[in-house]
Coordinates of C-alpha atoms and ligand atoms in Angstrom, one line a residue:
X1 CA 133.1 120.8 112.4
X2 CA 136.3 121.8 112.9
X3 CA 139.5 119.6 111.8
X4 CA 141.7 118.1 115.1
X5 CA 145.2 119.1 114.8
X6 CA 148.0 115.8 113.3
X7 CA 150.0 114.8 116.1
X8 CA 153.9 114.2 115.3
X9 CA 155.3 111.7 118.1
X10 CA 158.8 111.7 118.0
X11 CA 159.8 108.4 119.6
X12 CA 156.4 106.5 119.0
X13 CA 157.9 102.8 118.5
X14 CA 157.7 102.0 122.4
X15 CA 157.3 103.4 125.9
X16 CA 155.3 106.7 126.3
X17 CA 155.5 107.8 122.9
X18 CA 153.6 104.6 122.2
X19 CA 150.9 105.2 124.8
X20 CA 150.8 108.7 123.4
X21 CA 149.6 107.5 120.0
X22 CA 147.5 105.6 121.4
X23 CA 145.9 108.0 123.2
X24 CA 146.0 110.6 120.5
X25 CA 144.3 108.3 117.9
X26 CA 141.7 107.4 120.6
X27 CA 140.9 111.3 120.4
X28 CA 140.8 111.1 116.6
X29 CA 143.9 112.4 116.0
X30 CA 146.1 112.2 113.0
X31 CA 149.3 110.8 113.6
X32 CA 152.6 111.0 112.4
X33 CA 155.2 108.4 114.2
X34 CA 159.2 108.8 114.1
X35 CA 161.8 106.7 115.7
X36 CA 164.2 104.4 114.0
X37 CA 162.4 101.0 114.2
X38 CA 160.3 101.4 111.1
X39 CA 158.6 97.9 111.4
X40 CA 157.3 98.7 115.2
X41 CA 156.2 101.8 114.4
X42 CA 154.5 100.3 110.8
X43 CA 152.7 97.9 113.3
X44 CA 151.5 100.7 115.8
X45 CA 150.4 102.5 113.0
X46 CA 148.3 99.5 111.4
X47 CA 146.6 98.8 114.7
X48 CA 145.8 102.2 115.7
X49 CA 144.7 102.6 112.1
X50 CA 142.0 100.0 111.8
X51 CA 141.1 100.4 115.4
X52 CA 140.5 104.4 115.3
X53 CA 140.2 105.0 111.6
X54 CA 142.7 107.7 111.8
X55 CA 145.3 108.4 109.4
X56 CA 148.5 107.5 110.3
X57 CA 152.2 108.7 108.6
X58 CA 155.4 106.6 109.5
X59 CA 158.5 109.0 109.3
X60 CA 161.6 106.5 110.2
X61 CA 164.2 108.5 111.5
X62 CA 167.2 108.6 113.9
X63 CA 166.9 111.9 114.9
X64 CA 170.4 112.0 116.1
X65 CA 171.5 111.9 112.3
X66 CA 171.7 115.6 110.5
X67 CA 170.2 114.3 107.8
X68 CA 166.7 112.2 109.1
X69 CA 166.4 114.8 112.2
X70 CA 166.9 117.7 109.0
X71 CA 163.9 115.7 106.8
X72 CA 161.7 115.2 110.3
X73 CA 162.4 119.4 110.8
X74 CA 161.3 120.2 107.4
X75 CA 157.8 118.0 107.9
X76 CA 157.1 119.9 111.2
X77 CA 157.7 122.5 109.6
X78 CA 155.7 122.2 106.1
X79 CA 153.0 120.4 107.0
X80 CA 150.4 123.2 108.2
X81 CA 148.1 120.2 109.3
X82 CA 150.6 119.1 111.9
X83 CA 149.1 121.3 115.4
X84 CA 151.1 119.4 118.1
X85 CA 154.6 118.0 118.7
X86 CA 155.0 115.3 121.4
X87 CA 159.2 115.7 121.7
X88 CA 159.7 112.5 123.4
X89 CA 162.3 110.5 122.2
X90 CA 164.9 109.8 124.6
X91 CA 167.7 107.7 125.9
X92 CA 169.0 107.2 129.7
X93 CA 172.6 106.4 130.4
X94 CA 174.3 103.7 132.2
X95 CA 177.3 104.1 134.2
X96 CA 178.8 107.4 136.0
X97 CA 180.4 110.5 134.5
X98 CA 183.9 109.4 134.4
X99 CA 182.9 106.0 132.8
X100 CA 181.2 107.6 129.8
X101 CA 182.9 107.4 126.0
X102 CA 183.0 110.6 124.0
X103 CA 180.6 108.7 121.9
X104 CA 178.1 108.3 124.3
X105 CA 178.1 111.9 125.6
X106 CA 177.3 113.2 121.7
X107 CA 174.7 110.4 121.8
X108 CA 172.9 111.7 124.9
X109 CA 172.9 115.5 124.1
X110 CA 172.1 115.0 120.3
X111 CA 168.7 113.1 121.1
X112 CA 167.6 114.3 124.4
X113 CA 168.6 117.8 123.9
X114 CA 169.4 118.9 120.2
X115 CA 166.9 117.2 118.3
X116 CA 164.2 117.8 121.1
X117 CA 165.1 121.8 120.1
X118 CA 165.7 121.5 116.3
X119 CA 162.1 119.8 116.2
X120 CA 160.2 122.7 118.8
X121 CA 162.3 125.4 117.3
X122 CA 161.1 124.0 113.7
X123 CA 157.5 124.0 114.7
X124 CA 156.7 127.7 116.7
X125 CA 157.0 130.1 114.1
X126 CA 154.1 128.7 112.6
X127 CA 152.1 127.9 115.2
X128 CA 152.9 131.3 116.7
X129 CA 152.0 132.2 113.3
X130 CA 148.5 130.5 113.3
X131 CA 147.9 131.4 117.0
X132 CA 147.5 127.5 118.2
X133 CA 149.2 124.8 118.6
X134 CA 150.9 122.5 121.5
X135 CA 154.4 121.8 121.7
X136 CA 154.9 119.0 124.7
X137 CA 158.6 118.0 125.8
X138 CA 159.1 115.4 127.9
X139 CA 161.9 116.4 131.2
X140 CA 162.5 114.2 133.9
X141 CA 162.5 114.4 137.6
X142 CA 166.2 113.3 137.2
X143 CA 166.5 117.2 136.0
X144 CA 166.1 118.0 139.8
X145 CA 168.2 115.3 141.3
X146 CA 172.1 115.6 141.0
X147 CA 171.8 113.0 143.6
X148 CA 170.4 110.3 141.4
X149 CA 173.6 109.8 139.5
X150 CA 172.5 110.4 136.1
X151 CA 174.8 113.8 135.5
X152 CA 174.7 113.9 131.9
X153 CA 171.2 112.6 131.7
X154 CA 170.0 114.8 134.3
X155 CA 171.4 117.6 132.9
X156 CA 169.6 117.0 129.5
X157 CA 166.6 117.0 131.4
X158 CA 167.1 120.3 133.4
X159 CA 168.1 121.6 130.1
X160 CA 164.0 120.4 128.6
X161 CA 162.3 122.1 131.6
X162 CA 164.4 125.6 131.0
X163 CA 164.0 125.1 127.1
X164 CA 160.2 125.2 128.3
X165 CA 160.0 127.4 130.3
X166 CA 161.9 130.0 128.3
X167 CA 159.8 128.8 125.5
X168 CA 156.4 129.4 127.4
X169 CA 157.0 133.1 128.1
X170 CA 158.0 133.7 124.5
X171 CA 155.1 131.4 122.8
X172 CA 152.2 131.5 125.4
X173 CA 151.3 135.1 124.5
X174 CA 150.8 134.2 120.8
X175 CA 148.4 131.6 122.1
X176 CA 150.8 128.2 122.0
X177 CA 151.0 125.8 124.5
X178 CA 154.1 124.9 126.0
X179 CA 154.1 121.6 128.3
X180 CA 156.7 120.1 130.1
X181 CA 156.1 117.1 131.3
X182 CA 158.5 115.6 134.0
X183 CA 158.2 111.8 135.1
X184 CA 159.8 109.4 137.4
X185 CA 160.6 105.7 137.1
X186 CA 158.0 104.4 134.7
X187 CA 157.8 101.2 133.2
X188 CA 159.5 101.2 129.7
X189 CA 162.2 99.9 127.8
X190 CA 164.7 102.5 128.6
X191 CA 165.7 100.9 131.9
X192 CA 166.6 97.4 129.7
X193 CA 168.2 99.6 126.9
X194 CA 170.7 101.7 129.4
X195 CA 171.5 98.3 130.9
X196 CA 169.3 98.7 134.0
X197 CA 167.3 96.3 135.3
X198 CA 163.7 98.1 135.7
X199 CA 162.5 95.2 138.6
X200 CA 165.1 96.6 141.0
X201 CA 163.7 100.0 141.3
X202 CA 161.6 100.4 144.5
X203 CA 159.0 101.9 142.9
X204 CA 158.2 102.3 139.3
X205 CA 154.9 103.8 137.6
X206 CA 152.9 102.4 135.1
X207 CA 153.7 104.2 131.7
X208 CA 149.3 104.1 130.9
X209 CA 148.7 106.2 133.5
X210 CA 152.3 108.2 133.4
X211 CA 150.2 109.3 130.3
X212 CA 147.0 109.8 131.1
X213 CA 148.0 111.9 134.1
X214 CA 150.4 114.0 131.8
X215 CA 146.8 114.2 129.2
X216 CA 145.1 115.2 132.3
X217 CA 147.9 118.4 132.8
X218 CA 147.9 119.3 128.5
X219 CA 144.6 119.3 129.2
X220 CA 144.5 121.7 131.2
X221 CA 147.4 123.9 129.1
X222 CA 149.3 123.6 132.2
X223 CA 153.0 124.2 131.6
X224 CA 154.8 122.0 133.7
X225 CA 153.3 118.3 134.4
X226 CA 154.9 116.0 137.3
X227 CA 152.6 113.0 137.1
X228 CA 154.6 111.7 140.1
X229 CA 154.6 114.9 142.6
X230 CA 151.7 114.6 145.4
X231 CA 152.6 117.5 146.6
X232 CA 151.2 120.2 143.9
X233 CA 152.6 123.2 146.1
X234 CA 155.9 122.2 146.2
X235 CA 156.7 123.1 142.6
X236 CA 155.0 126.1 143.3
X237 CA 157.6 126.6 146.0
X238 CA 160.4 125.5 144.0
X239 CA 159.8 128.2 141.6
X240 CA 159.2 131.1 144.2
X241 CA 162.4 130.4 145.7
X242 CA 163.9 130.4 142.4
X243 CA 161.9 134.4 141.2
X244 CA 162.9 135.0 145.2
X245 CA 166.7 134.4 144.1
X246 CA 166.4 136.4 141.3
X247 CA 165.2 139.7 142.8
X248 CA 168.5 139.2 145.1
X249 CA 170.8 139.7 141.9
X250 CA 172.7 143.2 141.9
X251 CA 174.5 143.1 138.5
X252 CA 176.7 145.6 139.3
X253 CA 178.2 144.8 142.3
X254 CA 180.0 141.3 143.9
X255 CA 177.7 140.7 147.0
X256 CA 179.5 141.8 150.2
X257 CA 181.0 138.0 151.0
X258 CA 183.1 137.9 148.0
X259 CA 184.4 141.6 148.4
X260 CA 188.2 141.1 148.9
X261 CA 190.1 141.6 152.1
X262 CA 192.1 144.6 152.5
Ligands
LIG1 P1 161.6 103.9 125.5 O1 160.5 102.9 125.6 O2 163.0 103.4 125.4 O3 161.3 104.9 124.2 C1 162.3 105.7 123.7 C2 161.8 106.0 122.3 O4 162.7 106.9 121.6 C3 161.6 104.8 121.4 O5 160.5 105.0 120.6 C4 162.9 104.8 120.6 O6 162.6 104.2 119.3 C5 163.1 106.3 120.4 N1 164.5 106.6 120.1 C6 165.6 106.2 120.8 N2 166.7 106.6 120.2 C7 166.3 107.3 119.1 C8 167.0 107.9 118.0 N3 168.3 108.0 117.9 N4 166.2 108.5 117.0 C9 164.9 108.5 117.1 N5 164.2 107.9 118.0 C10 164.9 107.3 119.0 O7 161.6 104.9 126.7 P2 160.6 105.9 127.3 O8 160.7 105.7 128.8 O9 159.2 105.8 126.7 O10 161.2 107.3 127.0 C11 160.5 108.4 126.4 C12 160.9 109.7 127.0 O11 160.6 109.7 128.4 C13 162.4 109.9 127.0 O12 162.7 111.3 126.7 C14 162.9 109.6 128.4 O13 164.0 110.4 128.8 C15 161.6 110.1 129.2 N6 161.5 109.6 130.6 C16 161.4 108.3 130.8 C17 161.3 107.9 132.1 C18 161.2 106.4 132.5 O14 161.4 106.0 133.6 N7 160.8 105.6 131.5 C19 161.4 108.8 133.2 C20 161.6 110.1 132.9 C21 161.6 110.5 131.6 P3 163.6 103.5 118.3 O15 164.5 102.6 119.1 O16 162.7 102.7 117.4 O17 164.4 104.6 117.6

């Protein structure tokens, strides 16, 4: 019989990382949890114990601190039972670009954005090594949407789906999977934490089956997972339009608009 992969959830205490335990443990997983709440994540980890008989690690950390996100690095990558890495911790904003602190723009990009790269760029060498292995980061439609008015957020979450992508190329030929999984408005405590009331959103997905659609696409190795997109071909269009732009680049030459007048 062969041994399931441990599942390291960063961002477990709450939200999707929760259901993602959950789920995980259901499958017979091994877990380890991280976020900074060690008491939620100690009670996730007794229930899903006792209810799965799995065995479950607690690894507190606020991955936006050198030296927890540096101790959570050097588990992923030690720990050669550790096969998957669910980079989902987050945080959202409040307010508009000119409103945020200095503060708050470190805050952002350290935990959406540096950790979530410190913790995958831990990890591949040695899945890439062992040939296997899943690394899932979670995006956000809001990385498509300047119009939402989430800049900095957005752009953290543009930055996950290149970092994926980019990563896919590199890793999927050693035989690692690279997801990226992209929601919308789904019911968690990030809305209340970024000071937004979640009940005025016109429509808002359930964050069970924001999950379960997202196991559906890992699933199915799929690199990038929009639980929320009906429209399947559309990304598919997205994406030619961008390889489309591409084959339009000259390097060597400024295109004819932008040639000065004489
Ligand atoms: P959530 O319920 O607020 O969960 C966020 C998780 O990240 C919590 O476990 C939190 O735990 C942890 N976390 C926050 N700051 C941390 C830090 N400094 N160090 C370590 N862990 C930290 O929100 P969620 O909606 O499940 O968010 C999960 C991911 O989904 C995020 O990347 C988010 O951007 C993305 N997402 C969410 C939505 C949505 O509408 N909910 C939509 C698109 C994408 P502690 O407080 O215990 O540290």
């Amino acid at each position: 019989m062969t041994t399931l992969p441990t599942v390291l959830i960063t961002g477990a205490s709450s939200g999707i990382g929760a259901v993602y335990a959950e789920r995980f443990a259901q499958r017979g997983h091994d877990l380890v949890l991280v976020a900074r709440d060690k008491s939620r994540l100690d009670a996730l980890a007794a229930r899903l114990r006792e209810t799965h008989k799995v065995a479950i690690d607690v690894l507190p950390a606020d991955l936006t601190q050198q030296i927890d996100l540096e101790a959570v690095e050097a588990r992923v990558r030690t720990d050669a039972r550790i096969g998957i890495l669910i980079n989902n911790a987050g945080m959202a904003q409040s307010g508009g670009f000119v409103q945020q602190s200095a503060q708050d723009i470190d805050r952002l990009i350290a935990l959406n954005t540096t950790a979530l790269t410190r913790l995958a760029a831990a990890i591949a060498p040695r899945l890439a090594q062992a040939g296997a292995g899943s690394i899932v980061n979670i995006g956000s439609v809001v990385g498509f949407a300047p119009e939402f008015g989430m800049t900095l957020y957005g752009a953290t979450k543009a930055f996950v789906l290149f970092l994926s992508q980019g990563m896919n190329l590199e890793l999927s030929p050693k035989g690692v999977h690279v997801q990226a999984v992209l929601p919308a408005a789904t019911r968690t405590e990030i809305w209340a934490r970024a000071g937004i009331d979640v009940n005025t959103l016109p429509e808002v997905m359930d964050v069970e089956e924001l999950v379960d659609a997202a196991l559906v696409g890992f699933d199915r190795r799929e690199l990038v997972t929009i639980p929320p997109l009906h429209v399947a071909g559309r990304w598919d269009a997205l994406d030619g339009a961008r390889q489309g732009l591409l084959s339009d680049i000259r390097q060597a030459r400024a295109a004819e608009r932008y040639q000065p007048q004489a």
